[in-house]
mmCIF file of C-alpha atoms in Angstrom:
data_model
loop_
_atom_site.group_PDB
_atom_site.id
_atom_site.type_symbol
_atom_site.label_atom_id
_atom_site.label_comp_id
_atom_site.label_asym_id
_atom_site.label_seq_id
_atom_site.Cartn_x
_atom_site.Cartn_y
_atom_site.Cartn_z
ATOM 1 C CA UNK A 1 28.027 -7.186 16.893
ATOM 2 C CA UNK A 2 28.754 -10.549 18.797
ATOM 3 C CA UNK A 3 26.100 -10.845 21.767
ATOM 4 C CA UNK A 4 25.625 -13.053 24.639
ATOM 5 C CA UNK A 5 22.468 -14.716 26.143
ATOM 6 C CA UNK A 6 21.615 -13.320 29.599
ATOM 7 C CA UNK A 7 21.773 -16.538 31.334
ATOM 8 C CA UNK A 8 25.535 -16.939 30.245
ATOM 9 C CA UNK A 9 26.058 -13.215 31.254
ATOM 10 C CA UNK A 10 24.673 -13.906 34.696
ATOM 11 C CA UNK A 11 26.816 -16.965 35.333
ATOM 12 C CA UNK A 12 29.755 -15.066 34.364
ATOM 13 C CA UNK A 13 29.068 -12.428 36.690
ATOM 14 C CA UNK A 14 28.672 -15.031 39.432
ATOM 15 C CA UNK A 15 32.156 -16.566 38.404
ATOM 16 C CA UNK A 16 33.723 -12.927 38.563
ATOM 17 C CA UNK A 17 32.226 -12.216 41.856
ATOM 18 C CA UNK A 18 33.453 -15.821 43.436
ATOM 19 C CA UNK A 19 36.570 -15.578 41.478
ATOM 20 C CA UNK A 20 38.210 -12.225 42.298
ATOM 21 C CA UNK A 21 38.109 -12.429 46.237
ATOM 22 C CA UNK A 22 39.915 -15.719 45.793
ATOM 23 C CA UNK A 23 42.751 -14.168 43.252
ATOM 24 C CA UNK A 24 43.138 -11.306 45.730
ATOM 25 C CA UNK A 25 43.438 -13.738 48.783
ATOM 26 C CA UNK A 26 46.156 -15.857 46.944
ATOM 27 C CA UNK A 27 48.122 -12.817 45.881
ATOM 28 C CA UNK A 28 47.878 -11.220 49.418
ATOM 29 C CA UNK A 29 49.176 -14.863 50.763
ATOM 30 C CA UNK A 30 51.904 -14.876 48.214
ATOM 31 C CA UNK A 31 53.048 -11.347 49.429
ATOM 32 C CA UNK A 32 53.159 -12.322 52.882
ATOM 33 C CA UNK A 33 54.687 -15.775 52.609
ATOM 34 C CA UNK A 34 56.312 -15.479 49.301
ATOM 35 C CA UNK A 35 54.863 -18.735 48.439
ATOM 36 C CA UNK A 36 51.565 -20.233 46.660
ATOM 37 C CA UNK A 37 51.490 -22.818 49.515
ATOM 38 C CA UNK A 38 48.387 -21.825 51.118
ATOM 39 C CA UNK A 39 49.332 -24.450 54.177
ATOM 40 C CA UNK A 40 52.014 -21.844 55.333
ATOM 41 C CA UNK A 41 50.855 -19.915 58.249
ATOM 42 C CA UNK A 42 51.310 -15.948 57.567
ATOM 43 C CA UNK A 43 52.310 -13.679 60.390
ATOM 44 C CA UNK A 44 49.058 -11.731 60.077
ATOM 45 C CA UNK A 45 45.895 -12.580 58.327
ATOM 46 C CA UNK A 46 44.929 -8.996 58.180
ATOM 47 C CA UNK A 47 46.403 -8.556 54.612
ATOM 48 C CA UNK A 48 44.430 -11.473 53.191
ATOM 49 C CA UNK A 49 41.253 -10.208 54.739
ATOM 50 C CA UNK A 50 41.668 -6.767 53.236
ATOM 51 C CA UNK A 51 42.655 -8.592 49.930
ATOM 52 C CA UNK A 52 39.460 -10.646 50.256
ATOM 53 C CA UNK A 53 37.179 -7.589 50.635
ATOM 54 C CA UNK A 54 39.101 -5.532 48.219
ATOM 55 C CA UNK A 55 38.386 -8.335 45.558
ATOM 56 C CA UNK A 56 34.943 -8.723 46.397
ATOM 57 C CA UNK A 57 34.147 -4.892 46.096
ATOM 58 C CA UNK A 58 35.978 -4.794 42.908
ATOM 59 C CA UNK A 59 34.211 -7.681 41.488
ATOM 60 C CA UNK A 60 30.903 -6.020 42.617
ATOM 61 C CA UNK A 61 31.881 -2.607 40.734
ATOM 62 C CA UNK A 62 32.763 -4.501 37.618
ATOM 63 C CA UNK A 63 29.730 -6.412 37.454
ATOM 64 C CA UNK A 64 27.511 -3.481 38.432
ATOM 65 C CA UNK A 65 29.091 -1.347 35.720
ATOM 66 C CA UNK A 66 28.785 -4.027 33.214
ATOM 67 C CA UNK A 67 25.097 -4.468 33.982
ATOM 68 C CA UNK A 68 24.287 -0.846 34.019
ATOM 69 C CA UNK A 69 26.266 -0.163 30.724
ATOM 70 C CA UNK A 70 24.510 -3.284 28.734
ATOM 71 C CA UNK A 71 21.360 -3.811 30.411
ATOM 72 C CA UNK A 72 20.048 -0.817 32.678
ATOM 73 C CA UNK A 73 20.944 1.993 30.220
ATOM 74 C CA UNK A 74 19.705 0.212 26.968
ATOM 75 C CA UNK A 75 16.543 -0.652 28.993
ATOM 76 C CA UNK A 76 15.894 2.805 30.176
ATOM 77 C CA UNK A 77 16.724 4.379 26.619
ATOM 78 C CA UNK A 78 14.185 1.800 25.073
ATOM 79 C CA UNK A 79 11.424 2.655 27.704
ATOM 80 C CA UNK A 80 11.933 6.407 26.738
ATOM 81 C CA UNK A 81 11.925 5.751 23.198
ATOM 82 C CA UNK A 82 8.597 3.710 23.739
ATOM 83 C CA UNK A 83 7.216 6.935 25.372
ATOM 84 C CA UNK A 84 8.491 9.106 22.406
ATOM 85 C CA UNK A 85 6.766 6.871 19.845
ATOM 86 C CA UNK A 86 3.584 7.002 21.642
ATOM 87 C CA UNK A 87 3.645 10.820 21.350
ATOM 88 C CA UNK A 88 4.189 10.585 17.609
ATOM 89 C CA UNK A 89 8.022 11.150 17.620
ATOM 90 C CA UNK A 90 9.642 8.565 15.136
ATOM 91 C CA UNK A 91 13.080 10.006 15.141
ATOM 92 C CA UNK A 92 14.491 8.184 17.965
ATOM 93 C CA UNK A 93 18.109 6.687 18.705
ATOM 94 C CA UNK A 94 18.201 3.212 20.282
ATOM 95 C CA UNK A 95 21.254 2.206 22.041
ATOM 96 C CA UNK A 96 22.979 -1.190 21.439
ATOM 97 C CA UNK A 97 23.661 -3.739 23.697
ATOM 98 C CA UNK A 98 25.753 -7.059 23.805
ATOM 99 C CA UNK A 99 22.649 -8.967 25.536
ATOM 100 C CA UNK A 100 20.980 -11.057 22.964
ATOM 101 C CA UNK A 101 17.526 -10.441 24.469
ATOM 102 C CA UNK A 102 17.933 -6.592 24.613
ATOM 103 C CA UNK A 103 19.441 -6.767 21.150
ATOM 104 C CA UNK A 104 16.500 -8.583 19.598
ATOM 105 C CA UNK A 105 14.216 -5.957 21.373
ATOM 106 C CA UNK A 106 16.415 -3.408 19.606
ATOM 107 C CA UNK A 107 15.822 -5.043 16.196
ATOM 108 C CA UNK A 108 11.983 -5.471 16.876
ATOM 109 C CA UNK A 109 11.949 -1.547 17.952
ATOM 110 C CA UNK A 110 13.592 -0.861 14.660
ATOM 111 C CA UNK A 111 11.105 -2.842 12.442
ATOM 112 C CA UNK A 112 8.202 -1.464 14.345
ATOM 113 C CA UNK A 113 9.470 2.252 13.826
ATOM 114 C CA UNK A 114 10.267 1.521 10.058
ATOM 115 C CA UNK A 115 6.530 0.068 9.734
ATOM 116 C CA UNK A 116 5.214 3.219 11.423
ATOM 117 C CA UNK A 117 6.774 5.490 9.416
ATOM 118 C CA UNK A 118 5.480 3.745 6.309
ATOM 119 C CA UNK A 119 2.217 3.669 7.659
ATOM 120 C CA UNK A 120 2.380 7.211 8.487
ATOM 121 C CA UNK A 121 3.464 7.988 5.038
ATOM 122 C CA UNK A 122 0.627 5.984 3.305
ATOM 123 C CA UNK A 123 -1.990 7.753 5.692
ATOM 124 C CA UNK A 124 -0.613 11.108 4.555
ATOM 125 C CA UNK A 125 -0.791 10.302 0.929
ATOM 126 C CA UNK A 126 -4.099 8.591 1.189
ATOM 127 C CA UNK A 127 -5.181 12.042 2.911
ATOM 128 C CA UNK A 128 -3.729 14.129 0.338
ATOM 129 C CA UNK A 129 -5.418 11.812 -2.214
ATOM 130 C CA UNK A 130 -8.826 12.211 -0.400
ATOM 131 C CA UNK A 131 -8.676 15.809 -0.433
ATOM 132 C CA UNK A 132 -7.685 15.956 -4.081
ATOM 133 C CA UNK A 133 -10.640 13.472 -4.874
ATOM 134 C CA UNK A 134 -13.173 15.829 -3.117
ATOM 135 C CA UNK A 135 -11.787 19.248 -4.829
ATOM 136 C CA UNK A 136 -11.915 17.289 -8.326
ATOM 137 C CA UNK A 137 -15.367 15.765 -7.907
ATOM 138 C CA UNK A 138 -16.712 19.090 -6.591
ATOM 139 C CA UNK A 139 -15.196 20.797 -9.641
ATOM 140 C CA UNK A 140 -16.736 18.249 -11.917
ATOM 141 C CA UNK A 141 -20.113 18.171 -10.245
ATOM 142 C CA UNK A 142 -20.433 22.230 -10.458
ATOM 143 C CA UNK A 143 -20.066 22.555 -14.323
ATOM 144 C CA UNK A 144 -23.197 20.219 -15.416
ATOM 145 C CA UNK A 145 -24.988 21.470 -12.233
ATOM 146 C CA UNK A 146 -24.457 25.076 -13.430
ATOM 147 C CA UNK A 147 -25.705 24.287 -16.888
ATOM 148 C CA UNK A 148 -28.568 22.267 -15.555
ATOM 149 C CA UNK A 149 -29.592 25.142 -13.353
ATOM 150 C CA UNK A 150 -29.216 27.622 -16.183
ATOM 151 C CA UNK A 151 -31.325 25.665 -18.926
ATOM 152 C CA UNK A 152 -34.103 24.861 -16.032
ATOM 153 C CA UNK A 153 -34.253 28.434 -15.354
ATOM 154 C CA UNK A 154 -34.515 29.211 -19.095
ATOM 155 C CA UNK A 155 -37.464 26.928 -19.335
ATOM 156 C CA UNK A 156 -39.111 28.659 -16.341
ATOM 157 C CA UNK A 157 -38.656 32.107 -17.522
ATOM 158 C CA UNK A 158 -39.951 31.339 -20.818
ATOM 159 C CA UNK A 159 -36.765 31.996 -22.920
ATOM 160 C CA UNK A 160 -37.470 28.686 -24.889
ATOM 161 C CA UNK A 161 -40.462 30.229 -26.484
ATOM 162 C CA UNK A 162 -41.007 27.405 -29.293
ATOM 163 C CA UNK A 163 -41.395 23.778 -29.170
ATOM 164 C CA UNK A 164 -37.848 23.173 -30.891
ATOM 165 C CA UNK A 165 -36.150 25.397 -28.289
ATOM 166 C CA UNK A 166 -37.796 23.769 -25.455
ATOM 167 C CA UNK A 167 -37.036 20.392 -27.014
ATOM 168 C CA UNK A 168 -33.413 21.462 -27.193
ATOM 169 C CA UNK A 169 -33.377 22.796 -23.458
ATOM 170 C CA UNK A 170 -34.946 19.439 -22.335
ATOM 171 C CA UNK A 171 -32.414 17.279 -24.242
ATOM 172 C CA UNK A 172 -29.440 19.408 -22.633
ATOM 173 C CA UNK A 173 -31.068 19.208 -19.313
ATOM 174 C CA UNK A 174 -31.240 15.067 -19.661
ATOM 175 C CA UNK A 175 -27.630 14.842 -20.923
ATOM 176 C CA UNK A 176 -26.379 17.137 -18.005
ATOM 177 C CA UNK A 177 -28.297 14.861 -15.547
ATOM 178 C CA UNK A 178 -26.899 11.828 -17.197
ATOM 179 C CA UNK A 179 -23.554 13.184 -16.661
ATOM 180 C CA UNK A 180 -23.899 13.806 -13.035
ATOM 181 C CA UNK A 181 -25.281 10.356 -12.855
ATOM 182 C CA UNK A 182 -22.291 8.903 -14.396
ATOM 183 C CA UNK A 183 -19.835 10.942 -11.983
ATOM 184 C CA UNK A 184 -21.607 10.099 -8.984
ATOM 185 C CA UNK A 185 -21.587 6.157 -10.029
ATOM 186 C CA UNK A 186 -18.052 6.695 -10.784
ATOM 187 C CA UNK A 187 -17.262 8.207 -7.271
ATOM 188 C CA UNK A 188 -19.410 5.715 -5.381
ATOM 189 C CA UNK A 189 -17.740 2.669 -7.100
ATOM 190 C CA UNK A 190 -14.193 4.040 -6.637
ATOM 191 C CA UNK A 191 -14.986 4.605 -2.852
ATOM 192 C CA UNK A 192 -16.142 1.065 -2.417
ATOM 193 C CA UNK A 193 -13.088 -0.440 -4.100
ATOM 194 C CA UNK A 194 -10.658 2.074 -2.246
ATOM 195 C CA UNK A 195 -11.820 1.394 1.121
ATOM 196 C CA UNK A 196 -12.479 -2.638 0.317
ATOM 197 C CA UNK A 197 -16.210 -1.889 1.441
ATOM 198 C CA UNK A 198 -17.306 -4.062 -1.388
ATOM 199 C CA UNK A 199 -17.902 -7.796 -0.174
ATOM 200 C CA UNK A 200 -18.319 -9.082 -3.794
ATOM 201 C CA UNK A 201 -19.952 -12.144 -4.318
ATOM 202 C CA UNK A 202 -17.628 -15.125 -5.246
ATOM 203 C CA UNK A 203 -19.380 -17.012 -8.061
ATOM 204 C CA UNK A 204 -18.281 -18.849 -11.031
ATOM 205 C CA UNK A 205 -18.258 -16.338 -13.934
ATOM 206 C CA UNK A 206 -17.597 -16.811 -17.570
ATOM 207 C CA UNK A 207 -15.366 -13.795 -18.740
ATOM 208 C CA UNK A 208 -16.176 -14.134 -22.443
ATOM 209 C CA UNK A 209 -19.911 -13.764 -21.485
ATOM 210 C CA UNK A 210 -19.232 -10.755 -19.393
ATOM 211 C CA UNK A 211 -17.077 -9.101 -22.210
ATOM 212 C CA UNK A 212 -19.966 -9.984 -24.709
ATOM 213 C CA UNK A 213 -22.427 -8.016 -22.519
ATOM 214 C CA UNK A 214 -20.076 -5.083 -22.156
ATOM 215 C CA UNK A 215 -19.431 -5.121 -25.908
ATOM 216 C CA UNK A 216 -23.430 -4.875 -26.332
ATOM 217 C CA UNK A 217 -23.671 -1.833 -23.843
ATOM 218 C CA UNK A 218 -21.069 0.262 -25.749
ATOM 219 C CA UNK A 219 -22.127 -1.013 -29.195
ATOM 220 C CA UNK A 220 -24.607 1.858 -29.593
ATOM 221 C CA UNK A 221 -21.751 4.592 -29.164
ATOM 222 C CA UNK A 222 -19.377 2.620 -31.379
ATOM 223 C CA UNK A 223 -22.101 2.570 -34.028
ATOM 224 C CA UNK A 224 -22.544 6.404 -34.021
ATOM 225 C CA UNK A 225 -18.666 6.707 -34.510
ATOM 226 C CA UNK A 226 -18.776 3.991 -37.214
ATOM 227 C CA UNK A 227 -16.071 2.042 -34.987
ATOM 228 C CA UNK A 228 -16.127 -1.812 -35.369
ATOM 229 C CA UNK A 229 -15.755 -3.889 -32.427
ATOM 230 C CA UNK A 230 -14.049 -7.113 -33.535
ATOM 231 C CA UNK A 231 -14.419 -10.285 -31.190
ATOM 232 C CA UNK A 232 -11.377 -12.625 -31.751
ATOM 233 C CA UNK A 233 -10.008 -15.754 -30.045
ATOM 234 C CA UNK A 234 -12.985 -15.977 -27.587
ATOM 235 C CA UNK A 235 -11.882 -19.254 -26.058
ATOM 236 C CA UNK A 236 -13.981 -21.791 -24.069
ATOM 237 C CA UNK A 237 -13.688 -22.340 -20.366
ATOM 238 C CA UNK A 238 -13.011 -18.733 -19.652
ATOM 239 C CA UNK A 239 -14.405 -19.223 -15.952
ATOM 240 C CA UNK A 240 -13.320 -17.108 -13.015
ATOM 241 C CA UNK A 241 -14.208 -16.787 -9.584
ATOM 242 C CA UNK A 242 -15.859 -13.372 -8.623
ATOM 243 C CA UNK A 243 -18.520 -10.837 -9.004
ATOM 244 C CA UNK A 244 -20.234 -10.620 -12.426
ATOM 245 C CA UNK A 245 -21.302 -7.303 -11.831
ATOM 246 C CA UNK A 246 -18.062 -5.628 -10.757
ATOM 247 C CA UNK A 247 -16.301 -7.378 -13.607
ATOM 248 C CA UNK A 248 -18.992 -6.083 -16.213
ATOM 249 C CA UNK A 249 -18.296 -2.518 -14.665
ATOM 250 C CA UNK A 250 -14.649 -2.869 -15.315
ATOM 251 C CA UNK A 251 -14.924 -4.368 -18.759
ATOM 252 C CA UNK A 252 -17.572 -1.461 -19.429
ATOM 253 C CA UNK A 253 -14.960 1.207 -18.557
ATOM 254 C CA UNK A 254 -12.063 -0.203 -20.670
ATOM 255 C CA UNK A 255 -14.427 -0.608 -23.747
ATOM 256 C CA UNK A 256 -16.065 2.616 -23.128
ATOM 257 C CA UNK A 257 -12.460 4.329 -23.121
ATOM 258 C CA UNK A 258 -11.366 2.335 -26.072
ATOM 259 C CA UNK A 259 -14.378 3.709 -28.228
ATOM 260 C CA UNK A 260 -14.053 7.169 -27.298
ATOM 261 C CA UNK A 261 -10.403 7.363 -28.288
ATOM 262 C CA UNK A 262 -10.765 5.412 -31.234
ATOM 263 C CA UNK A 263 -11.291 7.742 -34.417
ATOM 264 C CA UNK A 264 -14.509 7.410 -36.752
ATOM 265 C CA UNK A 265 -14.436 4.094 -38.771
ATOM 266 C CA UNK A 266 -11.501 2.811 -36.586
ATOM 267 C CA UNK A 267 -11.647 -0.761 -35.040
ATOM 268 C CA UNK A 268 -11.376 -2.109 -31.741
ATOM 269 C CA UNK A 269 -10.107 -6.015 -31.182
ATOM 270 C CA UNK A 270 -11.034 -7.893 -28.199
ATOM 271 C CA UNK A 271 -9.583 -11.103 -27.047
ATOM 272 C CA UNK A 272 -10.188 -13.666 -24.300
ATOM 273 C CA UNK A 273 -8.557 -16.999 -23.866
ATOM 274 C CA UNK A 274 -7.103 -19.328 -21.460
ATOM 275 C CA UNK A 275 -3.475 -19.315 -20.612
ATOM 276 C CA UNK A 276 -2.047 -21.719 -18.222
ATOM 277 C CA UNK A 277 -3.788 -21.051 -14.739
ATOM 278 C CA UNK A 278 -5.198 -17.616 -16.040
ATOM 279 C CA UNK A 279 -7.927 -16.107 -18.324
ATOM 280 C CA UNK A 280 -6.283 -13.383 -20.421
ATOM 281 C CA UNK A 281 -8.385 -10.578 -22.024
ATOM 282 C CA UNK A 282 -7.134 -7.856 -24.346
ATOM 283 C CA UNK A 283 -8.603 -4.832 -25.807
ATOM 284 C CA UNK A 284 -6.629 -3.235 -28.817
ATOM 285 C CA UNK A 285 -7.826 -0.122 -30.451
ATOM 286 C CA UNK A 286 -6.666 1.861 -33.630
ATOM 287 C CA UNK A 287 -6.321 5.188 -32.002
ATOM 288 C CA UNK A 288 -3.216 7.307 -31.236
ATOM 289 C CA UNK A 289 -2.425 5.266 -28.168
ATOM 290 C CA UNK A 290 -1.095 6.338 -24.746
ATOM 291 C CA UNK A 291 1.833 8.938 -24.627
ATOM 292 C CA UNK A 292 4.809 8.272 -22.392
ATOM 293 C CA UNK A 293 3.176 10.479 -19.607
ATOM 294 C CA UNK A 294 0.096 8.501 -19.913
ATOM 295 C CA UNK A 295 1.514 5.220 -19.511
ATOM 296 C CA UNK A 296 3.311 6.109 -16.363
ATOM 297 C CA UNK A 297 0.138 7.640 -14.842
ATOM 298 C CA UNK A 298 -2.885 6.062 -16.615
ATOM 299 C CA UNK A 299 -4.170 4.035 -13.724
ATOM 300 C CA UNK A 300 -3.559 7.115 -11.069
ATOM 301 C CA UNK A 301 -7.226 8.336 -9.629
ATOM 302 C CA UNK A 302 -8.355 11.489 -11.341
ATOM 303 C CA UNK A 303 -5.605 11.365 -14.028
ATOM 304 C CA UNK A 304 -6.770 12.563 -17.554
ATOM 305 C CA UNK A 305 -4.543 12.574 -20.327
ATOM 306 C CA UNK A 306 -4.304 15.675 -22.627
ATOM 307 C CA UNK A 307 -7.012 14.165 -25.389
ATOM 308 C CA UNK A 308 -9.300 13.458 -22.504
ATOM 309 C CA UNK A 309 -9.532 16.753 -20.719
ATOM 310 C CA UNK A 310 -12.793 17.796 -22.712
ATOM 311 C CA UNK A 311 -15.239 17.220 -19.875
ATOM 312 C CA UNK A 312 -17.733 16.354 -22.596
ATOM 313 C CA UNK A 313 -16.144 12.895 -22.295
ATOM 314 C CA UNK A 314 -17.811 12.589 -18.799
ATOM 315 C CA UNK A 315 -16.468 10.808 -15.786
ATOM 316 C CA UNK A 316 -13.853 12.467 -13.519
ATOM 317 C CA UNK A 317 -10.701 10.212 -14.627
ATOM 318 C CA UNK A 318 -11.633 7.391 -12.399
ATOM 319 C CA UNK A 319 -12.654 4.579 -15.020
ATOM 320 C CA UNK A 320 -9.156 3.108 -15.485
ATOM 321 C CA UNK A 321 -8.475 3.401 -11.745
ATOM 322 C CA UNK A 322 -11.663 1.532 -10.906
ATOM 323 C CA UNK A 323 -11.181 -1.119 -13.423
ATOM 324 C CA UNK A 324 -7.564 -2.028 -12.110
ATOM 325 C CA UNK A 325 -8.838 -2.059 -8.478
ATOM 326 C CA UNK A 326 -11.780 -4.582 -9.559
ATOM 327 C CA UNK A 327 -9.292 -6.867 -11.365
ATOM 328 C CA UNK A 328 -6.419 -6.845 -8.503
ATOM 329 C CA UNK A 329 -9.551 -7.637 -5.922
ATOM 330 C CA UNK A 330 -10.207 -10.776 -8.235
ATOM 331 C CA UNK A 331 -6.528 -11.854 -7.880
ATOM 332 C CA UNK A 332 -5.320 -10.528 -11.289
ATOM 333 C CA UNK A 333 -3.965 -7.384 -12.770
ATOM 334 C CA UNK A 334 -4.401 -4.980 -15.620
ATOM 335 C CA UNK A 335 -1.528 -3.074 -17.525
ATOM 336 C CA UNK A 336 -1.602 -0.645 -20.172
ATOM 337 C CA UNK A 337 0.779 -0.346 -23.334
ATOM 338 C CA UNK A 338 0.966 0.657 -27.139
ATOM 339 C CA UNK A 339 0.968 -2.269 -29.536
ATOM 340 C CA UNK A 340 3.302 -2.423 -32.464
ATOM 341 C CA UNK A 341 0.740 -1.524 -34.856
ATOM 342 C CA UNK A 342 -0.273 1.663 -33.480
ATOM 343 C CA UNK A 343 -2.988 2.363 -30.646
ATOM 344 C CA UNK A 344 -3.468 1.164 -27.215
ATOM 345 C CA UNK A 345 -3.388 -1.885 -25.763
ATOM 346 C CA UNK A 346 -4.779 -2.976 -22.454
ATOM 347 C CA UNK A 347 -4.090 -6.463 -21.096
ATOM 348 C CA UNK A 348 -5.474 -8.266 -18.079
ATOM 349 C CA UNK A 349 -5.280 -11.683 -16.282
ATOM 350 C CA UNK A 350 -7.755 -13.301 -13.700
ATOM 351 C CA UNK A 351 -7.075 -16.724 -12.105
ATOM 352 C CA UNK A 352 -9.179 -19.580 -13.517
ATOM 353 C CA UNK A 353 -11.696 -20.744 -11.077
ATOM 354 C CA UNK A 354 -9.720 -23.889 -10.145
ATOM 355 C CA UNK A 355 -6.941 -21.482 -9.338
ATOM 356 C CA UNK A 356 -6.627 -19.790 -5.827
ATOM 357 C CA UNK A 357 -6.216 -16.185 -5.255
#
């Protein structure tokens, strides 16, 4: 729609107000004298006076109608729409106007309403996710707590009446307490990364060293399953800017996940190398890989694939989500896929220390 600036509109209105009386005067003079020569005296000036007044009134009516249609009504409706938005109703109908300034305000209202709708939708999704997290964590915490309470009551009531039984009960209690500790730690880390409350320390970190420490931490579990962790193509100068503790937490989650779902006597291949302005790391295993549904949802909070639904694996399905959020907070990204030889493939990238993010 073609628009006009309000300055030009004002000048046009003044032109109409000044021109119409003159046109009506000349028309009335022609009717009286049959000539456009204004030097000829008419028999009566009453006709010209009435014509001038009529022209002036008509020009005022035209200007008033135009101002009401293109300025006053749009402004009134925008004011009503603003009050409607303030009350939380975003289904508004904004009027159009041929005045450029009002049209710009109209477009601004549309942008604001669209942004508010997206913000409200995001807020609803976050609230639903928060409720889901609380319900899922409450469920996951209840199971080990119930078992822990049962075994402790058994010890208290003397059901474990032999040293072997007592040792077994104590071992189960230790396992359940460790599981609870991991659940709480996962939830705490997820909350910090989700709400961006973590002001991570920005230091130079060698990602290859972080990966090495993570490999060392999961080695006992891998040794129990006779899983080999093979470090391949560990390049030099894989230095990034970030928090070593958070990065190690992310790598621990990824490697721990790989060890759990790699069958006995399987292998895990870990790479870390520089590529352009990024440090690339990959973790491949010889397990069954991801299903099509898992590939789409593996980084969703609390999502657990069919294979991992056994609660003995620990966690509440936040490990992969936490890892991706930590990598993203460091300016990188993490993707999941299946490599051609079979098994899961996790690939990530983080900008080098000399690159900004």
